[in-house]
Coordinates of C-alpha atoms and ligand atoms in Angstrom, one line a residue:
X1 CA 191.9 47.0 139.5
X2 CA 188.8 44.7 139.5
X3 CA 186.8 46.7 136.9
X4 CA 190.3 46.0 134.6
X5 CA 190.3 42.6 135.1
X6 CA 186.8 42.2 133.9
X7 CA 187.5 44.7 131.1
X8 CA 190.6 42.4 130.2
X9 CA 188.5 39.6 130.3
X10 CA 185.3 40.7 128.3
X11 CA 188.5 41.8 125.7
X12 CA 189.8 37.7 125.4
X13 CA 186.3 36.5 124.9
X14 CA 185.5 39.0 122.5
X15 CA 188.5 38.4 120.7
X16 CA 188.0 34.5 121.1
X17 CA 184.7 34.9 119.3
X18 CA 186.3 37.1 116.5
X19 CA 188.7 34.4 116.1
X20 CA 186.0 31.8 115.9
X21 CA 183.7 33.3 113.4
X22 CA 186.7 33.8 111.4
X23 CA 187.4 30.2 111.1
X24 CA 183.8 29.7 110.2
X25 CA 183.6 32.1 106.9
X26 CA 182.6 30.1 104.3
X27 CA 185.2 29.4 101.7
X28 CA 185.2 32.5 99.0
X29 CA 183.0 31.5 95.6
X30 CA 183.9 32.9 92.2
X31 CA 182.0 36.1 91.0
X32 CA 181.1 35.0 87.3
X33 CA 178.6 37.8 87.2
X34 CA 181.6 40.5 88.0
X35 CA 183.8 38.2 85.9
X36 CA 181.2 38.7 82.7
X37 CA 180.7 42.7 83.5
X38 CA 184.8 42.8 83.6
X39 CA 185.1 41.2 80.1
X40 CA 182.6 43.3 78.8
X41 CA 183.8 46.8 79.7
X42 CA 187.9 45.2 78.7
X43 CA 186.8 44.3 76.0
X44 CA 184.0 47.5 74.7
X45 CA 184.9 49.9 72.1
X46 CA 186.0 52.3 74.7
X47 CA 189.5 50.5 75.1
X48 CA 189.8 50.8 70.7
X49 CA 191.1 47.5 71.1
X50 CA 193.7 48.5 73.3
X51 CA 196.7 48.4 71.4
X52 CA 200.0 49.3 73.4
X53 CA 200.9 52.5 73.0
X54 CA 197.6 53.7 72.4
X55 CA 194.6 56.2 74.2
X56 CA 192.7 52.9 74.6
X57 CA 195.2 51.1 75.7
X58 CA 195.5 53.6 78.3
X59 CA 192.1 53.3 79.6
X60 CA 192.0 49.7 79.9
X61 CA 195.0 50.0 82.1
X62 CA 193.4 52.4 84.7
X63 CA 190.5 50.4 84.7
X64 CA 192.5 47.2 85.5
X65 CA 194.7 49.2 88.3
X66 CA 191.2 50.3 89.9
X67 CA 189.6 46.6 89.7
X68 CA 193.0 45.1 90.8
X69 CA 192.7 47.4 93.8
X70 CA 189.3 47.2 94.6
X71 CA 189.4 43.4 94.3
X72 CA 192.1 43.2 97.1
X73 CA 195.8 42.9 95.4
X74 CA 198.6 44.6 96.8
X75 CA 201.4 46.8 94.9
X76 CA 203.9 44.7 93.3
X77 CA 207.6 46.1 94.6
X78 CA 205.8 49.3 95.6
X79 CA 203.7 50.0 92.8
X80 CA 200.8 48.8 90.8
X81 CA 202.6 49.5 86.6
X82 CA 205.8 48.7 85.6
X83 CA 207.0 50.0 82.5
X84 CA 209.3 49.5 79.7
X85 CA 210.9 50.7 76.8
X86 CA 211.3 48.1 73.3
X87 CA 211.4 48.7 69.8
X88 CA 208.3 47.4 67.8
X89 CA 208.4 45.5 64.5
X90 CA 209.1 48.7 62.7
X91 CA 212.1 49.1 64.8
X92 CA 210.8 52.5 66.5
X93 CA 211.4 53.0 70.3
X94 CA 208.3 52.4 72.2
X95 CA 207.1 52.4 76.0
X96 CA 204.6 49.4 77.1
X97 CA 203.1 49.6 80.6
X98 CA 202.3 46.4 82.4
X99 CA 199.9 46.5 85.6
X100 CA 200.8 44.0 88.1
X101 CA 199.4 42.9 92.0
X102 CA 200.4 40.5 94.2
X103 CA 198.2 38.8 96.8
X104 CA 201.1 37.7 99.9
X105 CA 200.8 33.9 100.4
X106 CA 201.8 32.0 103.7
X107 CA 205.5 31.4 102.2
X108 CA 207.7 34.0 99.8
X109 CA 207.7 31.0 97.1
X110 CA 205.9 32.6 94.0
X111 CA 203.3 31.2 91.3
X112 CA 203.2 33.9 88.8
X113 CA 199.5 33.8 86.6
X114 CA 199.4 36.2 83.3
X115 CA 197.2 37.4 81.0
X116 CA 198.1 39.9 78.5
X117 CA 195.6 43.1 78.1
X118 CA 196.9 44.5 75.0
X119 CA 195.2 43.7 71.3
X120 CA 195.0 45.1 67.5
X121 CA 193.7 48.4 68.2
X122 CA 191.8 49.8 65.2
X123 CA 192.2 49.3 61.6
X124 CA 190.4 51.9 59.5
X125 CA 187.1 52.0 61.3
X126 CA 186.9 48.7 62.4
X127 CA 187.5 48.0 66.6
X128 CA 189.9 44.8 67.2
X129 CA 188.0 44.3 69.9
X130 CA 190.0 41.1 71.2
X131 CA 187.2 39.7 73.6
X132 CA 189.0 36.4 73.7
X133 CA 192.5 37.4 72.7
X134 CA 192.8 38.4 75.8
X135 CA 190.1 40.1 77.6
X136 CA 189.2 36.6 78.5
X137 CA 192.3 36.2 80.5
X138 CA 192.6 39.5 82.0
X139 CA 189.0 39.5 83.3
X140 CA 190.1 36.3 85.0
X141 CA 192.8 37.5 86.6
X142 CA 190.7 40.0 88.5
X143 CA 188.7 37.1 89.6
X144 CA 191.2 35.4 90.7
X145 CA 192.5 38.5 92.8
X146 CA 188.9 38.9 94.4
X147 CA 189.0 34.8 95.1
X148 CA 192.3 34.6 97.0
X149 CA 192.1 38.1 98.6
X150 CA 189.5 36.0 100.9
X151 CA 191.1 33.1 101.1
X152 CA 194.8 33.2 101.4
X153 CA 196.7 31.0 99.4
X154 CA 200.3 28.7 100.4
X155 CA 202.2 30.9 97.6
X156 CA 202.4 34.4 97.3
X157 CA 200.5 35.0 93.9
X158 CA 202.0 37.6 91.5
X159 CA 198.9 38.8 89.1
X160 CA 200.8 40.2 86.0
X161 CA 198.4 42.0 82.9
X162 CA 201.0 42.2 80.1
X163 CA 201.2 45.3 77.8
X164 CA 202.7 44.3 74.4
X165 CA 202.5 41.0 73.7
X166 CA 200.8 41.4 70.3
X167 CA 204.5 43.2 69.4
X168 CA 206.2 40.4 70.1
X169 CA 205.4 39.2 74.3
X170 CA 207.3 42.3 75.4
X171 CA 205.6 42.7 78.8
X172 CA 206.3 39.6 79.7
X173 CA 210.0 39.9 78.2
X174 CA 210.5 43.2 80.3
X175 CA 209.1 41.7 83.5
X176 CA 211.2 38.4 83.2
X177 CA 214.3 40.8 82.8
X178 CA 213.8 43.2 84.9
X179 CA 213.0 40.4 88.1
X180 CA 215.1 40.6 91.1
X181 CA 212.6 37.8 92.5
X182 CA 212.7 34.7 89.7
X183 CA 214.6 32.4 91.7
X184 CA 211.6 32.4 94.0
X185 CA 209.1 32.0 91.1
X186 CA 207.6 28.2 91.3
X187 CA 205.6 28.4 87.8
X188 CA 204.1 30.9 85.5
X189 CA 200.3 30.0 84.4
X190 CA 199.7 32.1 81.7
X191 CA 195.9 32.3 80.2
X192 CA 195.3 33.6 76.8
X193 CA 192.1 33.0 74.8
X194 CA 190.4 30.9 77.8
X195 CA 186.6 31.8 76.0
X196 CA 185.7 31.0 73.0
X197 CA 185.4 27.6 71.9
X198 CA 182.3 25.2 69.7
X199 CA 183.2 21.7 71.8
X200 CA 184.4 22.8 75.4
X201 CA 187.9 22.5 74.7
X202 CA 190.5 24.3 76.0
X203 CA 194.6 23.4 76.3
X204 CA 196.9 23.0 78.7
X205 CA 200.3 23.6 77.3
X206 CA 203.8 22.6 78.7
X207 CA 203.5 19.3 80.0
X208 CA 205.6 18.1 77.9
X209 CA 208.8 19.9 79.2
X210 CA 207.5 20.0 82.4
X211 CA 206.1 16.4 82.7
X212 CA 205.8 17.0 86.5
X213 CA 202.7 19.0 86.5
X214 CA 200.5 16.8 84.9
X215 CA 199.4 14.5 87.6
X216 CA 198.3 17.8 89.0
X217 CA 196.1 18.5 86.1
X218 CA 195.4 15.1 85.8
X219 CA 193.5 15.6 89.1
X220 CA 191.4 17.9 89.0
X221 CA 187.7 18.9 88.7
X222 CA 187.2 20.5 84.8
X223 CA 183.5 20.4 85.3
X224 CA 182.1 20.2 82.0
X225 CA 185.4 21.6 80.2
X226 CA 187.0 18.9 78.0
X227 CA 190.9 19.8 78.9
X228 CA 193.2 18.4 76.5
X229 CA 197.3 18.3 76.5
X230 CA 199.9 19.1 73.7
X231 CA 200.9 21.7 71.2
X232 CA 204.2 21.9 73.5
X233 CA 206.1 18.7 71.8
X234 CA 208.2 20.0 68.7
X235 CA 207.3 16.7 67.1
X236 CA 204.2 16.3 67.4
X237 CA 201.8 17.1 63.9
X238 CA 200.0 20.2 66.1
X239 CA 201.6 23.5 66.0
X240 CA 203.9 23.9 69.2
X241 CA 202.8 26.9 70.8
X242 CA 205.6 27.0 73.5
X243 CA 206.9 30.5 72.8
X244 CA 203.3 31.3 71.3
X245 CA 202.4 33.6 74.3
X246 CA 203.5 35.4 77.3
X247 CA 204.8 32.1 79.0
X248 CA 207.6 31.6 76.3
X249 CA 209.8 34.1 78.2
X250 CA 209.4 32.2 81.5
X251 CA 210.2 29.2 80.3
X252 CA 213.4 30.7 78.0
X253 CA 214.8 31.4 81.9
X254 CA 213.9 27.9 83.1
X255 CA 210.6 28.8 85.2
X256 CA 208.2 26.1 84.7
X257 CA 204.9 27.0 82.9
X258 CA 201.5 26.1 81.9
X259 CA 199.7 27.6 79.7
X260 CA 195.7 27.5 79.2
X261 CA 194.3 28.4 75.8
X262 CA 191.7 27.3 72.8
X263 CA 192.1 26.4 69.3
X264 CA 192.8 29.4 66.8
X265 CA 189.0 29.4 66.3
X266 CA 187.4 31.9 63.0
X267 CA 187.4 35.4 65.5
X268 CA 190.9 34.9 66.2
X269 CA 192.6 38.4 64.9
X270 CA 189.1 39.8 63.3
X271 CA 187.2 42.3 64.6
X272 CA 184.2 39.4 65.3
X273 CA 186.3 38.7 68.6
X274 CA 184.2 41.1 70.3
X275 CA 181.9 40.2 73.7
X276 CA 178.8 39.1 71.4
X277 CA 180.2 36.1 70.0
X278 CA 181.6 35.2 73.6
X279 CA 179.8 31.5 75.1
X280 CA 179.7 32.6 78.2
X281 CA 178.7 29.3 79.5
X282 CA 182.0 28.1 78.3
X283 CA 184.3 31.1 79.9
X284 CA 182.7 30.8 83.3
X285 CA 183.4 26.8 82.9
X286 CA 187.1 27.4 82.0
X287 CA 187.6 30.2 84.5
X288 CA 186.5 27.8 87.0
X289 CA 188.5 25.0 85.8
X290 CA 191.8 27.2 85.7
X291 CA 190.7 28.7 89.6
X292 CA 191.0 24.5 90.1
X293 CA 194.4 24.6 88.3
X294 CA 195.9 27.1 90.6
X295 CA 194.4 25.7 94.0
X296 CA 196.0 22.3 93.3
X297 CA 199.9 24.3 92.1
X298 CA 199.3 26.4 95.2
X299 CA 199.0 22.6 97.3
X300 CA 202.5 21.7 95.6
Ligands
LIG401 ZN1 196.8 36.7 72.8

């Protein structure tokens, strides 16, 4: 009986110190090295420019289902792809795949962040490489996945890689329709074309229906990343990119969004958006900025 006692006591003290040194683990940093080394292989000639439907479009997904895993995310409803049938632009039947992961927050409300992994593909010879468009926002996403693995957030974060959306945002269509979960979705932040920019600038887009938020962006740290606001009024003399991306089907079903991207810039849809004409310095600076983004939504 005594020997138990002291065994049950040397077991609270051991778990009091676990406890402790919990508490004291530093808060998680962002892995820009992994972040560049995820672009890079996304966005290689191995993936052909991963157009949906496609062999390289195939082996971007399995490489994004591994790092998703790796990185920490949990199955989304049980599974890590969720596919779909639509009909292209040529009107044949076609089936996208989209790879989603979910990192359980401290409440059931849900902030769903996007990127979409599909691009060009291949036209003659030439790799569509799509480093920016949107390799740049897919990468991030497995950042993001390592980040808050380690540090858990308020909401329960829904990581979504899009199949499709150069055929018309089908992924995100599909996923928005096939939902049993939106009325618990809080916002979407979609990221597409977060890297490549000449002056630091990148968008946020939606404040303008969703006037709300912007305080929140208002307040936070951009580092040296110049973030500016608009293409989301209709009247405005810059394009409105509201349904210009994956976050146009959110918004269509009333889910706030925001949306991070740069200026159509002289890669955009050429085989030149490949990993050598990424600024690296920039990506890592937006990638940061948007981790920033997400901490003060999650706070909301
Ligand atoms: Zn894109």
């Amino acid at each position: 009986m005594k020997s138990s006692l002291k065994l049950l006591l040397v077991f609270i003290v051991a778990l009091f110190i676990s406890c402790t040194s919990q508490q004291e683990t530093p808060t998680p940093s962002l892995d820009t090295d992994r972040l560049i080394e995820d672009l890079r292989f996304i966005s290689s000639d191995t993936t052909e420019g991963r157009r949906a439907g496609s062999e390289g479009n195939r082996i971007a997904r399995e490489y994004l289902v591994e790092r998703f895993k790796e990185e920490g995310a949990e199955p989304f409803q049980g599974t890590y792809t969720h596919e779909f049938n639509f009909r292209n632009r040529q009107g044949e039947e076609m089936t996208g795949i989209n790879v989603i992961g979910q990192v359980p927050g401290k409440t059931d409300s849900v902030i769903v962040i996007t990127a979409h992994y599909d691009h060009l593909g291949m036209q003659d010879s030439l790799i569509f490489n799509g480093a920016d468009d949107d390799a740049s926002g897919t990468a991030a996403l497995i950042a993001y996945i390592d980040y808050f693995s380690q540090d858990q957030p308020n909401h329960t974060l829904v990581f979504a890689a899009f199949d499709a959306e150069e055929m018309g945002l089908q992924g995100a269509r599909a996923f928005v329709q096939d939902s049993i979960f939106l009325d618990k979705v809080k916002m979407n932040i979609n990221l597409d074309m977060i890297a490549q920019n000449d002056s630091n600038e990148i968008y946020a887009v939606g404040t303008y229906h969703y006037p709300e938020l912007k305080p929140v962006l208002d307040g936070i740290d951009t580092g040296q990343i110049n973030l500016l606001f608009g293409h989301d009024d209709p009247d405005s003399e810059l394009d409105d990119w509201t349904y210009a991306s994956d976050h146009g089907p959110f918004h269509q079903q009333g889910v706030p969004f925001i949306y991070f991207g740069v200026a159509d810039h002289e890669h955009y849809h050429r085989h030149t958006d490949d990993f050598g004409t990424i600024p690296q310095e920039f990506y890592k600076g937006t990638v940061r900025m948007i981790l920033n983004a997400i901490l003060a939504f999650d706070e909301l």
